[in-house]
Amino acid sequence: MQRRIEYTWRLRELMAASGMNNISDLIPHLTDRGIDLSASQIYRLIGGKPERMNIVLLGALLDVLDCTFEELCPVAVVATPTRLAANGTTSGSSDRKDAMRPRRARIHRPE
């Protein structure tokens, strides 16, 4: 079994619940907490699903929105079964690097 982390980013929803409908509504709150981001950076933060984030920025967002991390970014661990390769081993656990390489063909000349 492989385990992977799935999460949802609910910044836009929590902003709307707090009465902030525009990027310009969030900028002064972040500036008060020492976070200086451009409008395009905040737009990407609101519209996208960030993979990496500064912990100070995360703390400022939680303070501005008066929420917990789980409310902002619910996380779930999903277990997926590993697939078996044709040789009966798991597909990602080959001992040799060239285990999936085909055998070299030999050409026999007729006599």
mmCIF file of C-alpha atoms in Angstrom:
data_model
loop_
_atom_site.group_PDB
_atom_site.id
_atom_site.type_symbol
_atom_site.label_atom_id
_atom_site.label_comp_id
_atom_site.label_asym_id
_atom_site.label_seq_id
_atom_site.Cartn_x
_atom_site.Cartn_y
_atom_site.Cartn_z
ATOM 1 C CA MET A 1 0.000 0.000 0.000
ATOM 2 C CA GLN A 2 1.207 3.431 -0.859
ATOM 3 C CA ARG A 3 -0.017 6.423 1.100
ATOM 4 C CA ARG A 4 -0.365 9.861 -0.368
ATOM 5 C CA ILE A 5 -1.490 13.148 1.080
ATOM 6 C CA GLU A 6 -4.472 14.972 -0.406
ATOM 7 C CA TYR A 7 -5.580 18.425 0.663
ATOM 8 C CA THR A 8 -8.014 21.138 -0.339
ATOM 9 C CA TRP A 9 -7.273 24.848 -0.223
ATOM 10 C CA ARG A 10 -10.252 26.833 1.061
ATOM 11 C CA LEU A 11 -8.796 30.363 1.211
ATOM 12 C CA ARG A 12 -11.335 31.829 -1.215
ATOM 13 C CA GLU A 13 -14.270 30.330 0.713
ATOM 14 C CA LEU A 14 -13.019 31.558 4.088
ATOM 15 C CA MET A 15 -12.350 35.019 2.699
ATOM 16 C CA ALA A 16 -15.920 35.197 1.391
ATOM 17 C CA ALA A 17 -17.254 34.046 4.763
ATOM 18 C CA SER A 18 -15.284 36.879 6.407
ATOM 19 C CA GLY A 19 -16.670 39.458 3.984
ATOM 20 C CA MET A 20 -13.501 39.789 1.891
ATOM 21 C CA ASN A 21 -14.448 39.469 -1.749
ATOM 22 C CA ASN A 22 -11.426 41.025 -3.466
ATOM 23 C CA ILE A 23 -7.673 40.723 -3.345
ATOM 24 C CA SER A 24 -7.506 44.326 -2.206
ATOM 25 C CA ASP A 25 -9.504 43.375 0.904
ATOM 26 C CA LEU A 26 -6.784 40.952 2.019
ATOM 27 C CA ILE A 27 -3.692 43.093 1.285
ATOM 28 C CA PRO A 28 -4.042 45.563 4.217
ATOM 29 C CA HIS A 29 -4.615 42.745 6.714
ATOM 30 C CA LEU A 30 -1.441 40.978 5.598
ATOM 31 C CA THR A 31 0.523 44.245 5.579
ATOM 32 C CA ASP A 32 -0.513 44.865 9.206
ATOM 33 C CA ARG A 33 1.062 41.518 10.066
ATOM 34 C CA GLY A 34 4.336 42.238 8.242
ATOM 35 C CA ILE A 35 3.588 40.328 5.032
ATOM 36 C CA ASP A 36 4.258 42.318 1.857
ATOM 37 C CA LEU A 37 3.041 40.465 -1.225
ATOM 38 C CA SER A 38 2.167 41.850 -4.628
ATOM 39 C CA ALA A 39 -1.355 41.644 -5.982
ATOM 40 C CA SER A 40 -0.310 38.931 -8.455
ATOM 41 C CA GLN A 41 1.205 36.814 -5.664
ATOM 42 C CA ILE A 42 -1.969 37.082 -3.616
ATOM 43 C CA TYR A 43 -4.053 36.295 -6.714
ATOM 44 C CA ARG A 44 -2.079 33.052 -7.224
ATOM 45 C CA LEU A 45 -2.400 32.257 -3.520
ATOM 46 C CA ILE A 46 -6.180 32.678 -3.581
ATOM 47 C CA GLY A 47 -6.867 31.068 -6.952
ATOM 48 C CA GLY A 48 -4.404 28.195 -6.842
ATOM 49 C CA LYS A 49 -3.519 25.328 -4.573
ATOM 50 C CA PRO A 50 -0.087 26.101 -3.081
ATOM 51 C CA GLU A 51 2.428 23.305 -2.702
ATOM 52 C CA ARG A 52 4.848 25.299 -0.549
ATOM 53 C CA MET A 53 4.238 28.202 1.781
ATOM 54 C CA ASN A 54 6.145 30.324 4.241
ATOM 55 C CA ILE A 55 5.052 29.476 7.779
ATOM 56 C CA VAL A 56 4.828 33.181 8.697
ATOM 57 C CA LEU A 57 2.427 33.759 5.787
ATOM 58 C CA LEU A 58 0.363 30.755 6.867
ATOM 59 C CA GLY A 59 0.178 32.076 10.424
ATOM 60 C CA ALA A 60 -0.867 35.512 9.158
ATOM 61 C CA LEU A 61 -3.644 33.994 7.015
ATOM 62 C CA LEU A 62 -4.919 31.976 9.969
ATOM 63 C CA ASP A 63 -4.922 35.117 12.119
ATOM 64 C CA VAL A 64 -6.647 37.278 9.494
ATOM 65 C CA LEU A 65 -9.351 34.699 8.839
ATOM 66 C CA ASP A 66 -9.628 33.691 12.514
ATOM 67 C CA CYS A 67 -9.578 29.997 11.634
ATOM 68 C CA THR A 68 -7.527 26.877 12.254
ATOM 69 C CA PHE A 69 -5.259 25.099 9.819
ATOM 70 C CA GLU A 70 -7.779 22.276 9.400
ATOM 71 C CA GLU A 71 -10.464 24.776 8.390
ATOM 72 C CA LEU A 72 -8.171 26.438 5.854
ATOM 73 C CA CYS A 73 -6.554 23.306 4.489
ATOM 74 C CA PRO A 74 -8.241 19.985 5.318
ATOM 75 C CA VAL A 75 -5.771 17.130 4.897
ATOM 76 C CA ALA A 76 -6.496 13.463 4.210
ATOM 77 C CA VAL A 77 -4.159 10.494 3.883
ATOM 78 C CA VAL A 78 -5.275 8.153 1.124
ATOM 79 C CA ALA A 79 -3.951 4.610 0.854
ATOM 80 C CA THR A 80 -3.726 3.247 -2.672
ATOM 81 C CA PRO A 81 -2.930 -0.380 -3.428
ATOM 82 C CA THR A 82 0.341 -0.960 -5.242
ATOM 83 C CA ARG A 83 0.120 -2.640 -8.602
ATOM 84 C CA LEU A 84 1.949 -5.868 -9.262
ATOM 85 C CA ALA A 85 4.327 -6.051 -12.182
ATOM 86 C CA ALA A 86 4.270 -8.953 -14.620
ATOM 87 C CA ASN A 87 7.010 -10.741 -12.663
ATOM 88 C CA GLY A 88 4.937 -10.697 -9.460
ATOM 89 C CA THR A 89 6.840 -7.956 -7.662
ATOM 90 C CA THR A 90 5.569 -4.491 -6.899
ATOM 91 C CA SER A 91 6.154 -2.124 -9.792
ATOM 92 C CA GLY A 92 8.271 0.346 -7.871
ATOM 93 C CA SER A 93 10.472 -2.060 -5.928
ATOM 94 C CA SER A 94 12.804 -3.628 -8.471
ATOM 95 C CA ASP A 95 16.186 -4.522 -7.028
ATOM 96 C CA ARG A 96 18.070 -4.047 -10.262
ATOM 97 C CA LYS A 97 17.999 -0.817 -12.188
ATOM 98 C CA ASP A 98 17.720 -2.574 -15.523
ATOM 99 C CA ALA A 99 15.104 -5.161 -14.528
ATOM 100 C CA MET A 100 12.637 -3.815 -17.091
ATOM 101 C CA ARG A 101 15.197 -3.581 -19.918
ATOM 102 C CA PRO A 102 14.562 -6.056 -22.762
ATOM 103 C CA ARG A 103 17.166 -8.668 -23.648
ATOM 104 C CA ARG A 104 19.498 -7.830 -26.468
ATOM 105 C CA ALA A 105 18.611 -9.524 -29.732
ATOM 106 C CA ARG A 106 21.117 -11.898 -31.344
ATOM 107 C CA ILE A 107 21.294 -12.158 -35.071
ATOM 108 C CA HIS A 108 22.264 -15.582 -36.426
ATOM 109 C CA ARG A 109 23.674 -15.663 -39.938
ATOM 110 C CA PRO A 110 22.561 -18.517 -42.137
ATOM 111 C CA GLU A 111 25.375 -20.906 -43.062
#
